[in-house]
Tab-separated table of C-alpha atoms in Angstrom:
chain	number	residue	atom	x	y	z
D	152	UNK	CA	0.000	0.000	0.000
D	153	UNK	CA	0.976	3.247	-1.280
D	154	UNK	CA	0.849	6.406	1.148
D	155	UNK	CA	-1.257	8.031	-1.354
D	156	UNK	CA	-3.823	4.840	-1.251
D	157	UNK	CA	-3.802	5.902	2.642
D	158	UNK	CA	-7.658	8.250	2.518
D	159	UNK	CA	-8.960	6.417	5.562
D	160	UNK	CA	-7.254	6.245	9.115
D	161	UNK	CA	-8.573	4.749	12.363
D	162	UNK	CA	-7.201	5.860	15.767
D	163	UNK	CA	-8.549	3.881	18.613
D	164	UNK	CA	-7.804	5.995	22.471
D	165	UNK	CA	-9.342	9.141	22.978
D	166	UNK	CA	-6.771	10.633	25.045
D	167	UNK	CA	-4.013	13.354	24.419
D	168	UNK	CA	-1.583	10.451	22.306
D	169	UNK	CA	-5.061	9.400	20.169
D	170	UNK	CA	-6.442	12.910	20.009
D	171	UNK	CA	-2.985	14.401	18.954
D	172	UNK	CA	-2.733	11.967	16.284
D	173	UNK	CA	-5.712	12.338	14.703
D	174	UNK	CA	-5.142	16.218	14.601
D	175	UNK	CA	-2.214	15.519	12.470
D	176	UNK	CA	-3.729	13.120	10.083
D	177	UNK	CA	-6.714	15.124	9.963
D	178	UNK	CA	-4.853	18.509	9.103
D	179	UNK	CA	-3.456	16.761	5.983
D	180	UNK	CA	-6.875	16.211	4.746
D	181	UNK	CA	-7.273	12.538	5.697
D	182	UNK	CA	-10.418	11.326	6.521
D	183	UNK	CA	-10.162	10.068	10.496
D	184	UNK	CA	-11.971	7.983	12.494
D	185	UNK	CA	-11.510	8.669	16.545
D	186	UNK	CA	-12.891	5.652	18.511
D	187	UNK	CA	-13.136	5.890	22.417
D	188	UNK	CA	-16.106	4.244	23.922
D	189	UNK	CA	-16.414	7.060	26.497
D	190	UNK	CA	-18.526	9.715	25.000
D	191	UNK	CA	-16.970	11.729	27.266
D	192	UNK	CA	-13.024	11.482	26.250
D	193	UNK	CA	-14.771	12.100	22.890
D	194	UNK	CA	-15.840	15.286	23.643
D	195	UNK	CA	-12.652	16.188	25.319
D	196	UNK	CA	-10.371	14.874	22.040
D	197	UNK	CA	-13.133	17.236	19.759
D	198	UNK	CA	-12.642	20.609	21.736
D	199	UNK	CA	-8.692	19.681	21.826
D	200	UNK	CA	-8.342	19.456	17.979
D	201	UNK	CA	-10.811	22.244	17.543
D	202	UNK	CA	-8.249	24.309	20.184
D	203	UNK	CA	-5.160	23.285	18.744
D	204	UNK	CA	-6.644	24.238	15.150
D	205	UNK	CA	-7.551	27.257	15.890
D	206	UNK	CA	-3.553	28.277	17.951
D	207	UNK	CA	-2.246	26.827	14.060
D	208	UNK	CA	-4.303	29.683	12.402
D	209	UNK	CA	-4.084	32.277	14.975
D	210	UNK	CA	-0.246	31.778	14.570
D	211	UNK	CA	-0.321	31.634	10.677
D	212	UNK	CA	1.098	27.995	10.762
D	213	UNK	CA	-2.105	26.917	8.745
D	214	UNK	CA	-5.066	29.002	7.103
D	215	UNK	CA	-8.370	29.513	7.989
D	216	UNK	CA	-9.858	27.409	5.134
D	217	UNK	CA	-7.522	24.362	5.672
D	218	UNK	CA	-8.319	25.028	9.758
D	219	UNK	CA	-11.896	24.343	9.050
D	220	UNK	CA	-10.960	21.459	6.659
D	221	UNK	CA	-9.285	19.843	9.398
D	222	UNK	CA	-12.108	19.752	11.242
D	223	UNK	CA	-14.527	18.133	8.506
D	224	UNK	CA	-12.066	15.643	8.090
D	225	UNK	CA	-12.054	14.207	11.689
D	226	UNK	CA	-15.267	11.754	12.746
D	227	UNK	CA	-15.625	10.291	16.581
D	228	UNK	CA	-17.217	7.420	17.328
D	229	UNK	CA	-17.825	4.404	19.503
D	230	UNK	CA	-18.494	1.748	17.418
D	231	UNK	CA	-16.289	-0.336	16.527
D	232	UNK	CA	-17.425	-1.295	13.198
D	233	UNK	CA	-16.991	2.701	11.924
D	234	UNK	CA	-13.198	2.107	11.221
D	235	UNK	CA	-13.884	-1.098	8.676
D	236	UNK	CA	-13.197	1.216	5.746
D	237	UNK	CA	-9.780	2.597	7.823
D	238	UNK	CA	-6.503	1.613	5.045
D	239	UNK	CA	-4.591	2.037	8.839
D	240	UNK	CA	-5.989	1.893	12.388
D	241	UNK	CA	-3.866	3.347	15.182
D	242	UNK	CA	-4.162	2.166	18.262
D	243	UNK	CA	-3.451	4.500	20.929
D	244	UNK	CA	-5.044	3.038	24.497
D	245	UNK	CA	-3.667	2.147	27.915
D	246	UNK	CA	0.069	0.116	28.138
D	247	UNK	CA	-1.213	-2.835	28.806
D	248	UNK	CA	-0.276	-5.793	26.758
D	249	UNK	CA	-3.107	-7.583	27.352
D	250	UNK	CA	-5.888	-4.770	26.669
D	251	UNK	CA	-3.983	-4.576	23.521
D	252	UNK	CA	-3.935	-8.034	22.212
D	253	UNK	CA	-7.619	-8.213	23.048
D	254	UNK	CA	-8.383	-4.904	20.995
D	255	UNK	CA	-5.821	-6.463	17.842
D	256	UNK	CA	-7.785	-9.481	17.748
D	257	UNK	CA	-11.184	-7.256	17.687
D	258	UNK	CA	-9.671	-4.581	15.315
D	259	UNK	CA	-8.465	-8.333	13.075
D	260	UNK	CA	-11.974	-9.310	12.273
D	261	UNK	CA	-13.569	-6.033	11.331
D	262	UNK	CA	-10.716	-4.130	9.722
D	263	UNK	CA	-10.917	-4.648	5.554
D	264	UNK	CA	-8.182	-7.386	4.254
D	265	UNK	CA	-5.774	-4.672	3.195
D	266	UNK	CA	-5.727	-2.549	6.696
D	267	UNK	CA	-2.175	-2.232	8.570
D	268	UNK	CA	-2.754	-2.531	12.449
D	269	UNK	CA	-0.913	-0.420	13.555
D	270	UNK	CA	0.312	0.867	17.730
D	271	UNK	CA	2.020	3.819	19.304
D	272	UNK	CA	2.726	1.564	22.067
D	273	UNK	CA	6.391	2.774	23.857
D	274	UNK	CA	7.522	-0.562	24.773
D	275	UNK	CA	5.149	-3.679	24.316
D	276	UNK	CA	6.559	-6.062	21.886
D	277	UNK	CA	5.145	-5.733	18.372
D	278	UNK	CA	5.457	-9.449	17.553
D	279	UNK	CA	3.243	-10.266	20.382
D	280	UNK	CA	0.966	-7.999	19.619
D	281	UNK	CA	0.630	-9.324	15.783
D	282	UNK	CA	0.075	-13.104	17.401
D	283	UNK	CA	-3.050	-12.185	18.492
D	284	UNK	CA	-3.979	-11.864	14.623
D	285	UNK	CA	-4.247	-13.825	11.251
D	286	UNK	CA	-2.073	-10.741	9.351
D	287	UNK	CA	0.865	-10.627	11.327
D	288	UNK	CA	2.985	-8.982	8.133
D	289	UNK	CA	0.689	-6.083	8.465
D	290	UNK	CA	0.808	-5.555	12.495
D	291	UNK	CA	3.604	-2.552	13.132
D	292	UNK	CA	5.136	-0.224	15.951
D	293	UNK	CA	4.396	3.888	15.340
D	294	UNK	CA	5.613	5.357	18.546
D	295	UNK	CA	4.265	9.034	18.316
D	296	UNK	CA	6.147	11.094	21.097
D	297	UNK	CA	3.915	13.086	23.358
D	298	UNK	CA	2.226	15.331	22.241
D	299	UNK	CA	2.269	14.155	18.592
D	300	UNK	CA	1.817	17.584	17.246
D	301	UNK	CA	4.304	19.128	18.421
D	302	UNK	CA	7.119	16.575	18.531
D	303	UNK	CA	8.500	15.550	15.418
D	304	UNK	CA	9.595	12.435	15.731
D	305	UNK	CA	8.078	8.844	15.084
D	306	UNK	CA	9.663	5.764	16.354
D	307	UNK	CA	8.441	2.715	13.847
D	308	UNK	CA	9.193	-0.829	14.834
D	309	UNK	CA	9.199	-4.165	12.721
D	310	UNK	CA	7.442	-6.605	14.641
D	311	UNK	CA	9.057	-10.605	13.428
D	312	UNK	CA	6.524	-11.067	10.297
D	313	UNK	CA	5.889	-6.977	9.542
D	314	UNK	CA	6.379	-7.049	6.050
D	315	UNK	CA	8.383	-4.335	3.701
D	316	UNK	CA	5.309	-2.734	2.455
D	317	UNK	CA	3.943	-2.343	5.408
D	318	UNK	CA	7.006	-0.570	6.098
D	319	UNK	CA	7.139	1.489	3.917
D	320	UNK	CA	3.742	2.695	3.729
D	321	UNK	CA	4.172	3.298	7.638
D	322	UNK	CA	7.144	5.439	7.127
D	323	UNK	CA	6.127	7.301	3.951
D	324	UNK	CA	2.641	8.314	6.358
D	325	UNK	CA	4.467	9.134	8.696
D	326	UNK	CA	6.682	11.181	6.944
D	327	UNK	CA	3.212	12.928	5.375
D	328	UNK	CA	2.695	14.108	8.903
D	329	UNK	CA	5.872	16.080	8.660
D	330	UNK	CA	7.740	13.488	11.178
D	331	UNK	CA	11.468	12.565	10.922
D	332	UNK	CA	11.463	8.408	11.157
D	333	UNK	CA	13.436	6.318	13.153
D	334	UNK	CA	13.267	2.402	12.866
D	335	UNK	CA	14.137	0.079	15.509
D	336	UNK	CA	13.565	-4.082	15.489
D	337	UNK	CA	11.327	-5.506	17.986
D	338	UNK	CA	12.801	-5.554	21.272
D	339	UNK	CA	12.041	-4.512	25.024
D	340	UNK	CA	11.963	-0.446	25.057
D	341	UNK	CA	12.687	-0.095	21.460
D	342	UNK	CA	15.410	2.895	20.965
D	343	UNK	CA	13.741	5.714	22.938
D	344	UNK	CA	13.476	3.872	25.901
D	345	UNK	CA	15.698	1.830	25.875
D	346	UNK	CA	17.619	4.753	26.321
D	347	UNK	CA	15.558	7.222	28.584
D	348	UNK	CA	13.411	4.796	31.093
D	349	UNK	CA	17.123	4.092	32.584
D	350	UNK	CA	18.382	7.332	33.216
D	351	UNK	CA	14.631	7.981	34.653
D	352	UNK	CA	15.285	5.565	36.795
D	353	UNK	CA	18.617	6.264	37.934
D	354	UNK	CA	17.945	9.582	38.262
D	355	UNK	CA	14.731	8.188	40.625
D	356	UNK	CA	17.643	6.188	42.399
D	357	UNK	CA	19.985	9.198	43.086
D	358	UNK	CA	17.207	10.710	44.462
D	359	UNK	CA	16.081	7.680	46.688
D	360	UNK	CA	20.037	7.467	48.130
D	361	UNK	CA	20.287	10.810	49.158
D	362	UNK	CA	22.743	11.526	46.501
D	363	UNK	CA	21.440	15.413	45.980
D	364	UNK	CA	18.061	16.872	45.823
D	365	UNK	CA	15.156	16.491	42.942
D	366	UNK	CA	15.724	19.984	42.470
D	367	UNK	CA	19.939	19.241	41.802
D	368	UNK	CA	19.592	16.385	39.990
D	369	UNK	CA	17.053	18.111	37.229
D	370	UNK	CA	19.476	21.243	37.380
D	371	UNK	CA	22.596	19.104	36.736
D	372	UNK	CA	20.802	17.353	33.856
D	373	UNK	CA	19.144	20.642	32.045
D	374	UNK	CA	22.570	23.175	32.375
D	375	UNK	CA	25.152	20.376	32.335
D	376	UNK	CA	23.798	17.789	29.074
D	377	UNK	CA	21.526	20.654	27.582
D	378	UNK	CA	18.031	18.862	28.343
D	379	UNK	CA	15.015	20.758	28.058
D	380	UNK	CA	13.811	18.953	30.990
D	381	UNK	CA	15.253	17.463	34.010
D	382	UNK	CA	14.917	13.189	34.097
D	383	UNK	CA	12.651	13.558	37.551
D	384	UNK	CA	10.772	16.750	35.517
D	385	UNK	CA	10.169	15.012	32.420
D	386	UNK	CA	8.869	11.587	34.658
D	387	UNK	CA	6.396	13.617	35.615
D	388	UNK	CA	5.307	14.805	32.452
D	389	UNK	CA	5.152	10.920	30.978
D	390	UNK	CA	3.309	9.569	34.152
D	391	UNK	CA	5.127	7.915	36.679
D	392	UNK	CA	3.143	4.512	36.165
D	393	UNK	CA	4.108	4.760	32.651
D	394	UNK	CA	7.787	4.610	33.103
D	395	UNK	CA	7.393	1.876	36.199
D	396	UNK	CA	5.230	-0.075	33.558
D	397	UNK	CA	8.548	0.475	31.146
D	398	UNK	CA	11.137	-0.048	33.390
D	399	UNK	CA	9.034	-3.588	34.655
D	400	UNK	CA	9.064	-4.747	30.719
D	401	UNK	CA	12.743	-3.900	30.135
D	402	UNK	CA	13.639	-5.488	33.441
D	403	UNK	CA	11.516	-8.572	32.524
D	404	UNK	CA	12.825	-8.856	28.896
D	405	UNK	CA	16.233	-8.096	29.240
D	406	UNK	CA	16.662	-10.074	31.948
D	407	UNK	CA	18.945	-7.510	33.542
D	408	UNK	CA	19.054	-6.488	37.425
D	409	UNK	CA	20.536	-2.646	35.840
D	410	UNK	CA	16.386	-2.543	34.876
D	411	UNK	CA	15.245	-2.829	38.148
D	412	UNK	CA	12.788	-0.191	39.147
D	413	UNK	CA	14.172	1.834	41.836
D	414	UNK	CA	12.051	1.626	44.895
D	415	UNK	CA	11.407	4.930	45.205
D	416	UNK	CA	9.562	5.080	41.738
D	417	UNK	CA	7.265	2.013	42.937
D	418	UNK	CA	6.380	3.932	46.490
D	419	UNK	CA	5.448	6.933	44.298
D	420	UNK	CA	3.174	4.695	42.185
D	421	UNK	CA	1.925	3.151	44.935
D	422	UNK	CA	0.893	6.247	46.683
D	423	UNK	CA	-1.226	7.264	43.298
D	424	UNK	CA	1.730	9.894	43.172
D	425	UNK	CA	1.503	9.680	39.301
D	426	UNK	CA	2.690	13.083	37.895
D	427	UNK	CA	1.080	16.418	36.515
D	428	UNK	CA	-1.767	14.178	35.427
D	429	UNK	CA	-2.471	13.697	39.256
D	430	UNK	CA	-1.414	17.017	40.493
D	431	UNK	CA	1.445	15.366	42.263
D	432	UNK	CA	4.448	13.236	41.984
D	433	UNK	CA	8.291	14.009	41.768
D	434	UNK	CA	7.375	17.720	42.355
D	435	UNK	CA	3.611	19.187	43.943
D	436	UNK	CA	1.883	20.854	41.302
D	437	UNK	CA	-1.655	21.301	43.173
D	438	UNK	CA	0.917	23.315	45.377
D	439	UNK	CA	2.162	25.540	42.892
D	440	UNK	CA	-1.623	26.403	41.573
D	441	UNK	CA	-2.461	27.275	45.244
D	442	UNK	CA	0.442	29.245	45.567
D	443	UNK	CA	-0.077	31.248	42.182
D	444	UNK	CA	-3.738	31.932	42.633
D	445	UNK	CA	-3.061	33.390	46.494
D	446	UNK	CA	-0.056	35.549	45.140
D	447	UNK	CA	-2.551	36.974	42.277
D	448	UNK	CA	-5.022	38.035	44.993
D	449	UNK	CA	-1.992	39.731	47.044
């Protein structure tokens, strides 16, 4: 399949990785269909495309015309059977292997003969994930980094059977979103991380033995390697059950005790300490908005 034969895309997840990358196919003038089954997350991934639309125009980065294409373009819906037309279905729901397999096996039997299967998962092997259906050669990785419109690159990974066309017309869309393409073969963490979930973590363990404070380590990491974001920042950002649910498959498939989660990242987990999304983890952020709203009424 031909990125030009690609009209028709499915996204399955509602939330900010699903919304985000139906905003970009849908700004291209593709035709997208945005499954969630809660009406609700539909609503919220509707208002965030219209929102982000409208920032492109005010900004000049696209025109008022192609703004309200956009829009036309993208459909929501919680039926299932809506994306059998889809040439690719991304699926963009909760790390969990299992929830996934279930949804590839669903997505197997209505999806037309010629659809590629496709998920932005960060870490869950793609060759398990095509078991769970009869068209393994068209089952591939697209790891969109958060949030998908801003960040430019896409992370595609070659499950065991994923076959050269599918490839290719994964990387050639991709590329048609504006997205500079990495490829990496089908193992625990891919490259990203492989790469970043460690230094998370260690930066989680520095923490945990009293080595400096949250606030040194992400200073040391920003002014002295040039990050835009300290490690124990940025955790935050991702979730902090996302990278313990990373750093428990690389541990588990590399077979490695240097994958270990750091303790200190569990507790945090286990206390629903989760990051920004929670108001709380690494750093207080229900603390900050307190603060700023008093000091605006001072």
């Amino acid at each position: 399949m031909m990125t030009e034969e690609i009209k028709i895309i499915g996204v399955v997840g509602g939330g900010q990785m699903g919304s985000g990358i139906a905003l970009l196919a849908a700004a291209r003038g593709i035709d997208v269909w945005l499954l969630d089954t809660d009406p609700n997350a539909l609503t919220r991934s509707r208002k965030y495309v219209s929102g982000f639309v409208q920032t492109l125009v005010s900004k000049g980065h696209l025109s008022q015309d192609a703004g309200s294409d956009a829009l036309v373009h993208l459909h929501c819906t919680s039926n299932l059977e809506d994306l059998h037309s889809a040439d690719v279905i991304i699926e963009a729901i909760v790390e969990s292997e299992d929830v996934k397999r279930k949804l590839f096996s669903e997505l197997d039997k209505i999806a037309k003969a010629s659809c590629i299967l496709a998920s932005n998962t960060s870490s869950i092997s793609i060759t398990r994930l095509a078991s769970a259906t009869n068209r393994p050669q068209q089952v591939i990785g697209m790891h969109f980094m958060n949030p998908p419109p801003i960040m430019r690159l896409v992370e595609i990974v070659r499950g065991a059977d994923t076959s050269d066309a599918s490839f290719s017309a994964t990387k050639s869309l991709a590329e048609r979103f504006g997205k500079t393409v990495i490829c990496s073969q089908d193992y625990p963490g891919f490259i990203v991380n492989r790469i970043l979930m460690p230094m998370i973590n260690e930066a989680f363990y520095t923490l945990y033995t009293g080595v400096a404070s949250k606030e040194d380590i992400d200073t040391g990491m920003k002014l002295g390697t040039n990050h835009p974001m300290g490690p124990l920042e940025l955790a935050d950002f991702i979730g902090l059950d996302v990278c313990l649910s990373i750093m428990k498959i690389l541990h588990g498939g590399l077979g490695d005790g240097r994958y270990a989660p750091c303790p200190l990242l569990v507790q945090y987990v286990d206390a629903g300490r989760l990051g920004r999304k929670r108001g709380i983890g690494v750093y207080n952020y229900r603390k900050t908005v307190k603060e700023t709203s008093l000091s605006g009424r001072l």
